[in-house]
mmCIF file of C-alpha atoms in Angstrom:
data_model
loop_
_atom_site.group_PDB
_atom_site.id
_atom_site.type_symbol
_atom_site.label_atom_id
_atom_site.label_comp_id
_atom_site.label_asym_id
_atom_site.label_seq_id
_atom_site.Cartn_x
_atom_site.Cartn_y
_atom_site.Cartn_z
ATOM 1 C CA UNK A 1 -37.043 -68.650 13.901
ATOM 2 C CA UNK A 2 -35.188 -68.716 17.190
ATOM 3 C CA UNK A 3 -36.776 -65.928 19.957
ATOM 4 C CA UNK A 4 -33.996 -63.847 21.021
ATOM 5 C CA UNK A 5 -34.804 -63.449 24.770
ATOM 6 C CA UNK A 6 -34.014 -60.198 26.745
ATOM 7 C CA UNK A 7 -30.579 -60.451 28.757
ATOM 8 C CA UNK A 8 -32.765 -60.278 32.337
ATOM 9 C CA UNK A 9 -34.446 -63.621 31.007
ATOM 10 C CA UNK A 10 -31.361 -65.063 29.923
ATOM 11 C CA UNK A 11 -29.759 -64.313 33.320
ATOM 12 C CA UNK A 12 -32.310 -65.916 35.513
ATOM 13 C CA UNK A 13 -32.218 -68.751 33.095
ATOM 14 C CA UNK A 14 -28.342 -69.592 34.411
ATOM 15 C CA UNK A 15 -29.486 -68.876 37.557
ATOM 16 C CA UNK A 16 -32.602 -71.455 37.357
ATOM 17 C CA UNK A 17 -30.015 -73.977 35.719
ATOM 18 C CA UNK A 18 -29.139 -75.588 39.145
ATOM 19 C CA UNK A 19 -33.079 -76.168 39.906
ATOM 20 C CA UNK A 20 -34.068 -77.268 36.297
ATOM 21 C CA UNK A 21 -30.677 -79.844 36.344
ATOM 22 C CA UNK A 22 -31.641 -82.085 39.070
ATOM 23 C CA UNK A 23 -34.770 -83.340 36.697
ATOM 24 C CA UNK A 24 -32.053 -83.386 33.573
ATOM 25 C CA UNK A 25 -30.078 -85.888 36.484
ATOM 26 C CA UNK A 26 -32.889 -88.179 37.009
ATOM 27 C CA UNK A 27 -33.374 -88.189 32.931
ATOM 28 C CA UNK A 28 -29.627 -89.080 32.851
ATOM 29 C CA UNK A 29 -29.856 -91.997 35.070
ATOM 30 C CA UNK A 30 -32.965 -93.225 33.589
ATOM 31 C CA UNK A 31 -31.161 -93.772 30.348
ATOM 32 C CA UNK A 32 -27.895 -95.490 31.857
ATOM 33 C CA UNK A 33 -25.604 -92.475 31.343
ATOM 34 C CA UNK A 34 -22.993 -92.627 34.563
ATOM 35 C CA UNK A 35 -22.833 -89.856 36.953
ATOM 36 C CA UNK A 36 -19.307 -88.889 38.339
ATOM 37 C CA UNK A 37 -19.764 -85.928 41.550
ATOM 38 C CA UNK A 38 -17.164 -83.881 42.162
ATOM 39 C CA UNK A 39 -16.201 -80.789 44.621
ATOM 40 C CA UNK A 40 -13.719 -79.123 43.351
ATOM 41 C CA UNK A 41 -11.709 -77.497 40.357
ATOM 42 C CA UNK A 42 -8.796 -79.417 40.400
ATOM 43 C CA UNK A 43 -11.142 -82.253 39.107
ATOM 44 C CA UNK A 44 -9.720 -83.582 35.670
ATOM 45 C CA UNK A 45 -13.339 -83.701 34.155
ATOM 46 C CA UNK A 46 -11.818 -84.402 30.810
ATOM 47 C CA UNK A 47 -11.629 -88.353 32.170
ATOM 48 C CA UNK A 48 -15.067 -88.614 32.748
ATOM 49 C CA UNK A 49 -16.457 -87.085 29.657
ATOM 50 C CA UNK A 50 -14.460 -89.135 27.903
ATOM 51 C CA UNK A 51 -16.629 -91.928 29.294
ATOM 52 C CA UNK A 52 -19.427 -90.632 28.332
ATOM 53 C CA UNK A 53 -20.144 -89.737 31.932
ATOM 54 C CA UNK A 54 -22.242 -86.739 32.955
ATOM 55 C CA UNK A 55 -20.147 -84.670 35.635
ATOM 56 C CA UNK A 56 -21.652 -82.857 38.452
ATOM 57 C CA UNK A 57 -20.618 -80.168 40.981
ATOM 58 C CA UNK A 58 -21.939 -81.332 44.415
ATOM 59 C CA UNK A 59 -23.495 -79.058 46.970
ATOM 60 C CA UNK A 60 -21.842 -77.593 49.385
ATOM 61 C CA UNK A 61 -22.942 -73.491 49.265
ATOM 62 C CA UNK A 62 -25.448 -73.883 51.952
ATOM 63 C CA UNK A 63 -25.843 -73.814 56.073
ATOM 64 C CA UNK A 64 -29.333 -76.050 55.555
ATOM 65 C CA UNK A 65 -27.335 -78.821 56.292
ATOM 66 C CA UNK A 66 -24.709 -78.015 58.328
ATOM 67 C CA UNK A 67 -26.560 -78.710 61.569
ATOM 68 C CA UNK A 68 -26.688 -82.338 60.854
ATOM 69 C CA UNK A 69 -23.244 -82.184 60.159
ATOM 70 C CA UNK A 70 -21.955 -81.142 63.070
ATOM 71 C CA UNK A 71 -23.324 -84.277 64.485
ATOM 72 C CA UNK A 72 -20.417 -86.052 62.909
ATOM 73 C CA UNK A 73 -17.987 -82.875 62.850
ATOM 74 C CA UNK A 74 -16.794 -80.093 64.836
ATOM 75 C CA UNK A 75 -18.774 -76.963 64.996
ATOM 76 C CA UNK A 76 -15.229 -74.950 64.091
ATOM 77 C CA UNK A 77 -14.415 -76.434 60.440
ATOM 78 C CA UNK A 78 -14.423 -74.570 57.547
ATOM 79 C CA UNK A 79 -18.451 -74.498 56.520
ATOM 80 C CA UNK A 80 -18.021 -75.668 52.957
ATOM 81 C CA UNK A 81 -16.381 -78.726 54.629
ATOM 82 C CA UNK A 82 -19.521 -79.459 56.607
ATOM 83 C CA UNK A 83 -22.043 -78.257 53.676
ATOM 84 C CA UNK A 84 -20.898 -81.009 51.349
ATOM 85 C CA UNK A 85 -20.650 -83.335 54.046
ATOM 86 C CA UNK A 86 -24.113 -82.915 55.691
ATOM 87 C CA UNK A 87 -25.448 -82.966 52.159
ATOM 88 C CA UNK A 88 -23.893 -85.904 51.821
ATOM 89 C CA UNK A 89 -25.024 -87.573 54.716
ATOM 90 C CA UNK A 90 -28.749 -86.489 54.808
ATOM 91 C CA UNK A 91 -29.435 -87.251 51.129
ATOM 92 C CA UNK A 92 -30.740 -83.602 50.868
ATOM 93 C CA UNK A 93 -28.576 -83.359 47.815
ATOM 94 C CA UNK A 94 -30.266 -84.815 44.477
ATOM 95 C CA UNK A 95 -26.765 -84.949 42.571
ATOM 96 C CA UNK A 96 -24.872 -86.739 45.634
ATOM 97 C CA UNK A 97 -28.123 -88.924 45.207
ATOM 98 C CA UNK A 98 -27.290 -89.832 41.385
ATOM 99 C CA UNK A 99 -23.675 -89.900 41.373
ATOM 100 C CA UNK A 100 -22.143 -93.213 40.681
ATOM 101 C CA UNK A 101 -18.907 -91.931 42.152
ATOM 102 C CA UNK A 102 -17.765 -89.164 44.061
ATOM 103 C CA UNK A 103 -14.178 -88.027 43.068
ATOM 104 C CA UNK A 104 -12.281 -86.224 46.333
ATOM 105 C CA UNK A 105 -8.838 -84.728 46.188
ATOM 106 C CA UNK A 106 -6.604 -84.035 49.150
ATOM 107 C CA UNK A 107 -6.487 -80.243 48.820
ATOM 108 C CA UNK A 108 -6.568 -79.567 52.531
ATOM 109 C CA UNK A 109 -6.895 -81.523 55.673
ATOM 110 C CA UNK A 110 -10.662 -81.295 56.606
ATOM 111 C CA UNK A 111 -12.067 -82.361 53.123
ATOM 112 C CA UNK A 112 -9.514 -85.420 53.614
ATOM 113 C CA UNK A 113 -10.782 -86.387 56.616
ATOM 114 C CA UNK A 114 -14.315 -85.696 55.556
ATOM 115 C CA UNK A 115 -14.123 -88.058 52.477
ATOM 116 C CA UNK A 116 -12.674 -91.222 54.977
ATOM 117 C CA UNK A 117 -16.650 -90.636 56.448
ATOM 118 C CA UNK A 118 -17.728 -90.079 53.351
ATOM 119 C CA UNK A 119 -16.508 -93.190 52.004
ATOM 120 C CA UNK A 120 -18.528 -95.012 54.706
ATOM 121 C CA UNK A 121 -21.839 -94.292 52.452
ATOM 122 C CA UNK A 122 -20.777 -93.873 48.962
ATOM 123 C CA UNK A 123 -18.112 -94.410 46.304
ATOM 124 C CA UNK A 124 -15.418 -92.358 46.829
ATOM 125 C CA UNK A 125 -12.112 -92.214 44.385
ATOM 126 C CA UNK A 126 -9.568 -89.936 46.349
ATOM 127 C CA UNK A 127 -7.470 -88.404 43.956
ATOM 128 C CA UNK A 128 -3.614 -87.489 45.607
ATOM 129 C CA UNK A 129 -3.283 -84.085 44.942
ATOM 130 C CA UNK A 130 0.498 -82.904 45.313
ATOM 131 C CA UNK A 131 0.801 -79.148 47.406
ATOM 132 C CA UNK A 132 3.296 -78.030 45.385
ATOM 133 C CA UNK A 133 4.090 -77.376 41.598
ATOM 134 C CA UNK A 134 7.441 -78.960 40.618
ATOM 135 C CA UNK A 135 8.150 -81.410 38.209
ATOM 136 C CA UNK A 136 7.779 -84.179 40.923
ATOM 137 C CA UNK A 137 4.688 -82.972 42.141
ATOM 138 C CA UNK A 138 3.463 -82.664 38.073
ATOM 139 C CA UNK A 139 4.692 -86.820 38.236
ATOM 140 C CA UNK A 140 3.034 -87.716 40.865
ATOM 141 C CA UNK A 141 -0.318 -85.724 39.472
ATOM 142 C CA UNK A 142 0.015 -87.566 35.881
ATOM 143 C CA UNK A 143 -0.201 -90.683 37.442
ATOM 144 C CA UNK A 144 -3.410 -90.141 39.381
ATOM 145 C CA UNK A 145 -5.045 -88.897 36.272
ATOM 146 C CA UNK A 146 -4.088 -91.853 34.871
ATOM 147 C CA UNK A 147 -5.071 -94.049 38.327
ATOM 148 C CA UNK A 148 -8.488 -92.034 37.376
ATOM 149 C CA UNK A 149 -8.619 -93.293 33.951
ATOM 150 C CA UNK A 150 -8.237 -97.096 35.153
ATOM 151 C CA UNK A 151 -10.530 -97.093 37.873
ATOM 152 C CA UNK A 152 -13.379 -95.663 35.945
ATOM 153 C CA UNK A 153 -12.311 -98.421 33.145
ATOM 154 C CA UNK A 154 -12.657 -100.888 36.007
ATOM 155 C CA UNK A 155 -15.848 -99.797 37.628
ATOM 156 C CA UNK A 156 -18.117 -99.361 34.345
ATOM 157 C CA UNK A 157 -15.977 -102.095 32.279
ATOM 158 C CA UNK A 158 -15.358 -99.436 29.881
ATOM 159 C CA UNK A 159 -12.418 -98.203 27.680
ATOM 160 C CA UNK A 160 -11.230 -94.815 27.477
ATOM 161 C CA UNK A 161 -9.097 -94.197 24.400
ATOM 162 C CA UNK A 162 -6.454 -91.282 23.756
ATOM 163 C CA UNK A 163 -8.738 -90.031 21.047
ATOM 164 C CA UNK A 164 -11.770 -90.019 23.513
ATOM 165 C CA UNK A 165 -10.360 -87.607 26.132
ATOM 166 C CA UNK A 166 -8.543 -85.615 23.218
ATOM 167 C CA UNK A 167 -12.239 -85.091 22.167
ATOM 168 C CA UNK A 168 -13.438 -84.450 25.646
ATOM 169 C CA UNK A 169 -10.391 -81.826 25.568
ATOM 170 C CA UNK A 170 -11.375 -80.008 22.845
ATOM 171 C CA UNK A 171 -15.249 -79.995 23.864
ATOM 172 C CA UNK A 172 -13.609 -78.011 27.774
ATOM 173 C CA UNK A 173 -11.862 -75.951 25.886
ATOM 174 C CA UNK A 174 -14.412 -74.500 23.624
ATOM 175 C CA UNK A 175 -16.015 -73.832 26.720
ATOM 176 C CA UNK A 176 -13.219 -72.576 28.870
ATOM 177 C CA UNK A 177 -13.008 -69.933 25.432
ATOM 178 C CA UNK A 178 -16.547 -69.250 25.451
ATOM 179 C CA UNK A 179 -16.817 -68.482 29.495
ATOM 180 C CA UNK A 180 -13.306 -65.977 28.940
ATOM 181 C CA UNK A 181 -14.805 -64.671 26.489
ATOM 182 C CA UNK A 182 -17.913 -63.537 28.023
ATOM 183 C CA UNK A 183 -16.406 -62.375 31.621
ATOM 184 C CA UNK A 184 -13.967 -60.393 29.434
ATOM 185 C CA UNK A 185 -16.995 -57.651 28.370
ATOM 186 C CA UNK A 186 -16.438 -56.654 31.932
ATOM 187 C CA UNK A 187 -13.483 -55.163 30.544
ATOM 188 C CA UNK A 188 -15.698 -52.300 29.349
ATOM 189 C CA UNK A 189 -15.806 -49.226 31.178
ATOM 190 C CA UNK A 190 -18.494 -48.313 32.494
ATOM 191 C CA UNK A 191 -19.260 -52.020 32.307
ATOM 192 C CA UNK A 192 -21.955 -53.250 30.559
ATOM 193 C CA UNK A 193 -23.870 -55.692 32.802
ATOM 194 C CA UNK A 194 -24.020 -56.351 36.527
ATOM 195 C CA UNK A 195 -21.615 -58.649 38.521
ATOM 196 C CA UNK A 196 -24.594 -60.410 39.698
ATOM 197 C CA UNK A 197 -25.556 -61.219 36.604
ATOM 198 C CA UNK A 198 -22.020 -62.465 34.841
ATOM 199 C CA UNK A 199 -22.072 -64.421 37.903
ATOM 200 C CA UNK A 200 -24.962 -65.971 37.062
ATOM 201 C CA UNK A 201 -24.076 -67.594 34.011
ATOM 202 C CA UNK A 202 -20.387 -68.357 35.086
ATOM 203 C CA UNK A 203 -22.056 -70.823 38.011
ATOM 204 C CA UNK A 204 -25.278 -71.814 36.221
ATOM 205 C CA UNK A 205 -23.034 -73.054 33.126
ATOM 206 C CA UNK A 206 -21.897 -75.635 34.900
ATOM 207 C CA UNK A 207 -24.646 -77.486 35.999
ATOM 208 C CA UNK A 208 -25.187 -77.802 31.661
ATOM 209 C CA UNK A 209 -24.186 -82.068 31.432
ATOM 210 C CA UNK A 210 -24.200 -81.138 28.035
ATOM 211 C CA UNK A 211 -20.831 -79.522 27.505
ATOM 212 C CA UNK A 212 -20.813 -79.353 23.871
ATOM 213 C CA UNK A 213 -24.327 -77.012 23.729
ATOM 214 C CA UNK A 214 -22.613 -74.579 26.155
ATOM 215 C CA UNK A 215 -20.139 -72.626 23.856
ATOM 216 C CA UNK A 216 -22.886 -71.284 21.543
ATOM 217 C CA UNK A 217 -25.271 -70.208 23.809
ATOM 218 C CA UNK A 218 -22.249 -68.333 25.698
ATOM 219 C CA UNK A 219 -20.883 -66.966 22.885
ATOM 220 C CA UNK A 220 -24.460 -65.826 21.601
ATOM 221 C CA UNK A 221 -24.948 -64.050 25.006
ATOM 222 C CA UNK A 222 -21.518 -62.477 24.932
ATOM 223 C CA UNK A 223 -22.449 -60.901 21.082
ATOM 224 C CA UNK A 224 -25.787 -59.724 22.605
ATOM 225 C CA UNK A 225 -23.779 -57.659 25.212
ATOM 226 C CA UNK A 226 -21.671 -56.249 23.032
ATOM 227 C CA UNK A 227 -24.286 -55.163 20.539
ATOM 228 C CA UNK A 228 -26.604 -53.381 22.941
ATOM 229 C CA UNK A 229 -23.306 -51.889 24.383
ATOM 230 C CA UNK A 230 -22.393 -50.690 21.539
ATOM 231 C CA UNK A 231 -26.303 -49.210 21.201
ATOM 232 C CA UNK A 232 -25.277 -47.580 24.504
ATOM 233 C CA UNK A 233 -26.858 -50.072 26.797
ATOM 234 C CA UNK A 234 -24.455 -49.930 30.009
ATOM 235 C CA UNK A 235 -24.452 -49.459 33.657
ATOM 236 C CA UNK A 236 -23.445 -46.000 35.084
ATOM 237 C CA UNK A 237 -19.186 -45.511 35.970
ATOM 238 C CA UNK A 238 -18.424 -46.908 39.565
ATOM 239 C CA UNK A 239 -15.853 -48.136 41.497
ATOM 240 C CA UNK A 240 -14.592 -51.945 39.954
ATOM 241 C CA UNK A 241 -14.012 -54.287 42.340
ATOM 242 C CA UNK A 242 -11.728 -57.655 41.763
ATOM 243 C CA UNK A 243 -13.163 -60.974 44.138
ATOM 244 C CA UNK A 244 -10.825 -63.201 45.342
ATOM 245 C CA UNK A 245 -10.362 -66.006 47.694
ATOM 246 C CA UNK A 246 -13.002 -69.067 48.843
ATOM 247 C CA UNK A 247 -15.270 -70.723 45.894
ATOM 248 C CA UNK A 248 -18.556 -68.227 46.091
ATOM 249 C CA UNK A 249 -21.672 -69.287 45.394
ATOM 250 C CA UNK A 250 -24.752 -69.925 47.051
ATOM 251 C CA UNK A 251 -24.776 -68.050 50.565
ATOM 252 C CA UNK A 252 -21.755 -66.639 49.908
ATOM 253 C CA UNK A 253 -22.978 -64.540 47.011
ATOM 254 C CA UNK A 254 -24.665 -62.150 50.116
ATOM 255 C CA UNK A 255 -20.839 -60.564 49.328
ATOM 256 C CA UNK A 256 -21.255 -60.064 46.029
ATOM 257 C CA UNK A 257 -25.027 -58.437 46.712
ATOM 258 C CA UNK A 258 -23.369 -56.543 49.400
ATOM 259 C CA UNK A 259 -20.656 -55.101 47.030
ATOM 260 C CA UNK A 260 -23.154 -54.125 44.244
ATOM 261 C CA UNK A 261 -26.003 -52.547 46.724
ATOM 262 C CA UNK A 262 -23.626 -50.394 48.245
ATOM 263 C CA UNK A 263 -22.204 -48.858 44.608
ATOM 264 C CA UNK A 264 -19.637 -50.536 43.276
ATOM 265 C CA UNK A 265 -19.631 -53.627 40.405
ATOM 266 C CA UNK A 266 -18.077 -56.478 40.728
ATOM 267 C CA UNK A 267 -15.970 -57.097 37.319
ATOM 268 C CA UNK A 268 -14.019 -59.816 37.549
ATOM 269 C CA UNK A 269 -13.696 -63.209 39.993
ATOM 270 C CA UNK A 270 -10.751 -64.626 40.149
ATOM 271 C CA UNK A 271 -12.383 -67.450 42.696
ATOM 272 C CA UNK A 272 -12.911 -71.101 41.660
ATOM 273 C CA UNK A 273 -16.140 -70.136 39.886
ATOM 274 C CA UNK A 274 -14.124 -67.107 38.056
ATOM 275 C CA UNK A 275 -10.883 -66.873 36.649
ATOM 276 C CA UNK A 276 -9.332 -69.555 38.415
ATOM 277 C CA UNK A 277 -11.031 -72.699 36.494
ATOM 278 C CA UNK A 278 -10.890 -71.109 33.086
ATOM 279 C CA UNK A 279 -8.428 -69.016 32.352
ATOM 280 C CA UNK A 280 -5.692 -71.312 31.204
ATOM 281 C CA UNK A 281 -6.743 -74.240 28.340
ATOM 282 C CA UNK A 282 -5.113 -77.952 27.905
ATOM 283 C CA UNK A 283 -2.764 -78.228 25.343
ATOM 284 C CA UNK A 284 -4.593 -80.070 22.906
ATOM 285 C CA UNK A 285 -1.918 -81.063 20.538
ATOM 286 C CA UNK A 286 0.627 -82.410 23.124
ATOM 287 C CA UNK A 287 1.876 -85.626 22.198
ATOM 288 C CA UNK A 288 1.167 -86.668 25.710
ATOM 289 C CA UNK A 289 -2.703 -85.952 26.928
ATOM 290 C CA UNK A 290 -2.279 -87.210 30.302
ATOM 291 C CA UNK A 291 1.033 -85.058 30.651
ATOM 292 C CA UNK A 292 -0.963 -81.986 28.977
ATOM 293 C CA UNK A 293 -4.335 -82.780 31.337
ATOM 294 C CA UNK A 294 -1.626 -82.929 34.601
ATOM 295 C CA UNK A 295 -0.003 -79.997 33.878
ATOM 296 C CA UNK A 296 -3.103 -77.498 33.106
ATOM 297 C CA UNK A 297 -4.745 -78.786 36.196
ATOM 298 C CA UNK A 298 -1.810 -78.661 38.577
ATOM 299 C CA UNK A 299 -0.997 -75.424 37.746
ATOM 300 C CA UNK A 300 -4.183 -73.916 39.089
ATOM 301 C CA UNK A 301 -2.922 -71.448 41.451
ATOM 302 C CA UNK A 302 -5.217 -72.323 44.703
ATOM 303 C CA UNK A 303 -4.110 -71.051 48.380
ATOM 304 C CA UNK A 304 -3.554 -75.225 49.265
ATOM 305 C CA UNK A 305 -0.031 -74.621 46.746
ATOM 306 C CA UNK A 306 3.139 -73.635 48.394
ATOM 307 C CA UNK A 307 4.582 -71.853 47.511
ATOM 308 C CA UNK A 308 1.671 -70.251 45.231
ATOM 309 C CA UNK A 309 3.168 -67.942 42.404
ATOM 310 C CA UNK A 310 0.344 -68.871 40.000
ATOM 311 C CA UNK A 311 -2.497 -67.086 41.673
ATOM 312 C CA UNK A 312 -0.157 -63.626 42.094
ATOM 313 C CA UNK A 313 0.887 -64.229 38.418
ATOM 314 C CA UNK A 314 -3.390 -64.288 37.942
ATOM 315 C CA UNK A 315 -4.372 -61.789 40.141
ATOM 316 C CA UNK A 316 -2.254 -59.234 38.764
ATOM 317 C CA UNK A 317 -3.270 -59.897 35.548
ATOM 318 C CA UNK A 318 -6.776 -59.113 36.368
ATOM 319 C CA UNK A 319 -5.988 -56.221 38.112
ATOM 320 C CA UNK A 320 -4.103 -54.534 35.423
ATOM 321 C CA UNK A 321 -6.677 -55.819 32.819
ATOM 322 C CA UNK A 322 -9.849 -54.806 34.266
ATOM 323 C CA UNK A 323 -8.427 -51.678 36.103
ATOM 324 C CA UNK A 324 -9.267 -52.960 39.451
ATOM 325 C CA UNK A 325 -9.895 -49.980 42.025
ATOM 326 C CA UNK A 326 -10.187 -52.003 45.073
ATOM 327 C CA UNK A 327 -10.112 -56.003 45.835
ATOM 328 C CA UNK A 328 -12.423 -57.579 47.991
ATOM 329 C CA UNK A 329 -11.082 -60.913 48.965
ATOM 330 C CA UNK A 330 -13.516 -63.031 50.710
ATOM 331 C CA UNK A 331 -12.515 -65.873 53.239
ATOM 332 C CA UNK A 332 -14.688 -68.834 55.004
ATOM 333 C CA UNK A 333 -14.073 -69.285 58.690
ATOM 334 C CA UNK A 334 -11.358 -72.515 59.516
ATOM 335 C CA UNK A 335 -10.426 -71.988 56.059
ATOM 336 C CA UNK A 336 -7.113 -71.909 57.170
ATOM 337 C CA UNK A 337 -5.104 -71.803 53.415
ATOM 338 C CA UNK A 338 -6.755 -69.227 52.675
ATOM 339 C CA UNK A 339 -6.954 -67.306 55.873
ATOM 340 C CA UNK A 340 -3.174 -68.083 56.332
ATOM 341 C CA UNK A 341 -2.814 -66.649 52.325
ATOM 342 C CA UNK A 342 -4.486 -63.701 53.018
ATOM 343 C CA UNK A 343 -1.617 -61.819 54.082
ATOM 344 C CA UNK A 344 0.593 -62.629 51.094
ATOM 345 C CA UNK A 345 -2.618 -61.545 48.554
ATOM 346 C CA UNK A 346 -3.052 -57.835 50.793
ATOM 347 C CA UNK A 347 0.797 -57.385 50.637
ATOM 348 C CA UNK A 348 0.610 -58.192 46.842
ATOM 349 C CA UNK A 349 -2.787 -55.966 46.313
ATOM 350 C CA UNK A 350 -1.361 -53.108 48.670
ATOM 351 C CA UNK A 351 2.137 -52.722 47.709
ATOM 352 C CA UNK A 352 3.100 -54.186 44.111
ATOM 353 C CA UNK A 353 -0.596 -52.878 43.032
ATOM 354 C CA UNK A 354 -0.861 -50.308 44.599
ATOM 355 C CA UNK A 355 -4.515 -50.187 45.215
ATOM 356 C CA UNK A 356 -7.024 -51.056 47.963
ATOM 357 C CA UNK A 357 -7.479 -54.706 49.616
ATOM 358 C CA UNK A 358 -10.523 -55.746 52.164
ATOM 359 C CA UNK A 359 -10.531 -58.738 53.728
ATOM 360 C CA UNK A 360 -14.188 -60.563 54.456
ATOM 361 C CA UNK A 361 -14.512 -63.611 56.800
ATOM 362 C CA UNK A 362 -18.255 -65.001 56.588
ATOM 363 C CA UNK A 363 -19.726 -68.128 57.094
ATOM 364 C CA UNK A 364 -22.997 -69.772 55.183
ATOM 365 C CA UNK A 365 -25.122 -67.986 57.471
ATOM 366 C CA UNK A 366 -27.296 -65.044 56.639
ATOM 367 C CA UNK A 367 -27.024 -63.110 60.843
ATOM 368 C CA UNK A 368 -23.445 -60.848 59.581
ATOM 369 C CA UNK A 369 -25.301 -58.971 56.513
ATOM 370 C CA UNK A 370 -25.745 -56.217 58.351
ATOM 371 C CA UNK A 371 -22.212 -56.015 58.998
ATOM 372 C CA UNK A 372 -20.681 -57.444 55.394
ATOM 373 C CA UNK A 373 -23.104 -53.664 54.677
ATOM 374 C CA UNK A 374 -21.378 -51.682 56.815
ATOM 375 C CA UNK A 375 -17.871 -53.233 56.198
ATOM 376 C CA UNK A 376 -17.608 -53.153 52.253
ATOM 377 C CA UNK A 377 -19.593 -49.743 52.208
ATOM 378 C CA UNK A 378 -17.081 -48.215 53.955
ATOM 379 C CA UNK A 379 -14.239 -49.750 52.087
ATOM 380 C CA UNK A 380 -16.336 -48.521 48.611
ATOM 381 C CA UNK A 381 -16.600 -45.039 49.905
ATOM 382 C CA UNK A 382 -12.738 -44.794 50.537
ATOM 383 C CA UNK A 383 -12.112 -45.730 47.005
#
């Protein structure tokens, strides 16, 4: 008989995930399975599970590296920029270590540049990502999915069928369901569980290289919330803040802490980690996969599109759903898409939504918590 843990264990478990997966790695690459690194969510992971591949999210949440970097970089790029780079570069990075390839994307200029260094060291496959969201951009897009497809054919002299990535499809989207279905319980009010803790799983789940295992033990988590809810297991009624803006994770969650230790919960995340990567599914049944992979990953709406309907269209979704009182939109330094963006997302917030809109600029270091404090407990006390 299976132990049902207690939801604090089962948090911390997610949270561990990272830790425990760099021996799972080494396991991986004992046994011969290839290891494809990426960065970011506009990776068509479908391609490499259909492989057979394990697929990795590299690091790049950290300042323990950024020193180094800014050997080969200047001091005033966007830290996440030189996180995955001085991870890179050092070797301090056990996944960068085991990946076979790293995939890179031309979302914005300083990850472009970074990956022509980059390449200097390791394998890198640069995937052309269009900035826009037309039917020309959704051509050009199919074909580098496709230009994926080869290259890993070529590389590990394998083939990857139609009916392997429609398989690797329909594995992602059980877990895209799973994931959306357990951030939704946030739709609760009071809610039932902590920010904190949802985020826990949402970034833990996907250091799990075994995709198909991930959908059950989600799903059993979300039923375990809703039955203790339902026992009248829930946080007190505060304010319900909406996160939006650069990928969190890692140093960056000292915004998340600093939302939730000054009275307020932090329901949904419409970030990379959040919203953003799950919320819409490939159309499995399309007679065209590559068309069907192109289109569901072009049309993430990320602050590099322009114009960028697709992350309003979100972000008011979530607002309305989860009855947002105040969003808290959180932007790296040199980030300049989403620094530039921010305007357009505080119009949006402030005058079609009618509700409040802070804007945080950090970095990955820990010297402005004092201030992140002050900044966001003000903004929670105004709600």
């Amino acid at each position: 008989m299976e132990i049902i843990k207690d939801l604090p264990e089962v948090f911390e478990e997610f949270a561990e995930q990272r830790k425990k997966s760099f021996l799972a790695m080494k396991e991986l690459k004992d046994k011969g399975v290839p290891v494809v690194g990426a960065y970011c969510t506009y990776f068509p992971q479908e391609i490499a599970m259909a492989m057979g591949a394990a697929t990795v999210g590299l690091c790049s949440t950290s300042d323990e590296t950024i020193v180094e970097a800014e050997k080969d970089l200047p001091k005033n790029l966007c830290p996440l920029i030189k996180s995955s780079y001085g991870f890179a570069k050092t070797d301090k990075c056990p996944f960068f270590y085991f990946s076979d390839v790293v995939v890179g994307e031309t979302t914005c200029d300083g990850k472009k540049k970074m990956y022509e260094y980059m390449m200097e060291f390791k394998d890198v496959f640069l995937m052309e990502l269009p900035n826009t969201q037309g039917e020309e951009a959704l051509k050009l897009w199919k074909s580098e999915i496709i230009r994926f497809k080869e290259y890993l054919e070529k590389k590990f002299g394998v083939t990857i069928t139609e009916e392997d990535i429609r398989g690797a499809v329909k594995t992602n989207n059980e877990v895209r369901r799973s994931l959306k279905r357990l951030y939704e319980v946030m739709k609760h009010d009071p809610v039932p569980i902590k920010g904190q803790d949802l985020f826990k799983v949402l970034y833990g789940s996907t250091f799990k290289f075994d995709r198909k295992a991930i959908p059950a033990e989600v799903n059993a988590l979300a039923d375990k919330i809703e039955k203790e809810y339902a026992e009248g297991k829930m946080l007190e009624k505060m304010p319900r803040i909406l996160v939006s803006g650069c990928p969190v994770g890692g140093a960056t969650e000292k915004v998340i802490r600093a939302i939730e230790d000054n009275g307020a919960v932090v329901v949904t995340y419409e970030n990379c980690n959040g919203a953003k990567s799950i919320d819409k599914l490939v159309d499995g049944q399309s007679p065209d996969i590559y068309d069907a992979l192109a289109r569901r990953y072009l049309d993430i709406g990320c602050s590099v599109m322009t114009p960028n309907p697709n992350r309003l269209e979100l972000l008011g979704r979530l607002i309305d759903e989860y009855q947002i009182d105040g969003v808290v939109e959180m932007t790296l330094q040199a980030c300049h898409t989403y620094n530039v963006e921010a305007m357009s997302i505080r119009r949006f917030v402030n005058e079609k939504k009618g509700i409040p809109y802070i804007n945080v600029e950090t970095d990955y270091s820990q010297a402005d918590i004092g201030q992140l404090n002050t900044r966001i407990a003000a903004f929670i006390e105004m709600l």
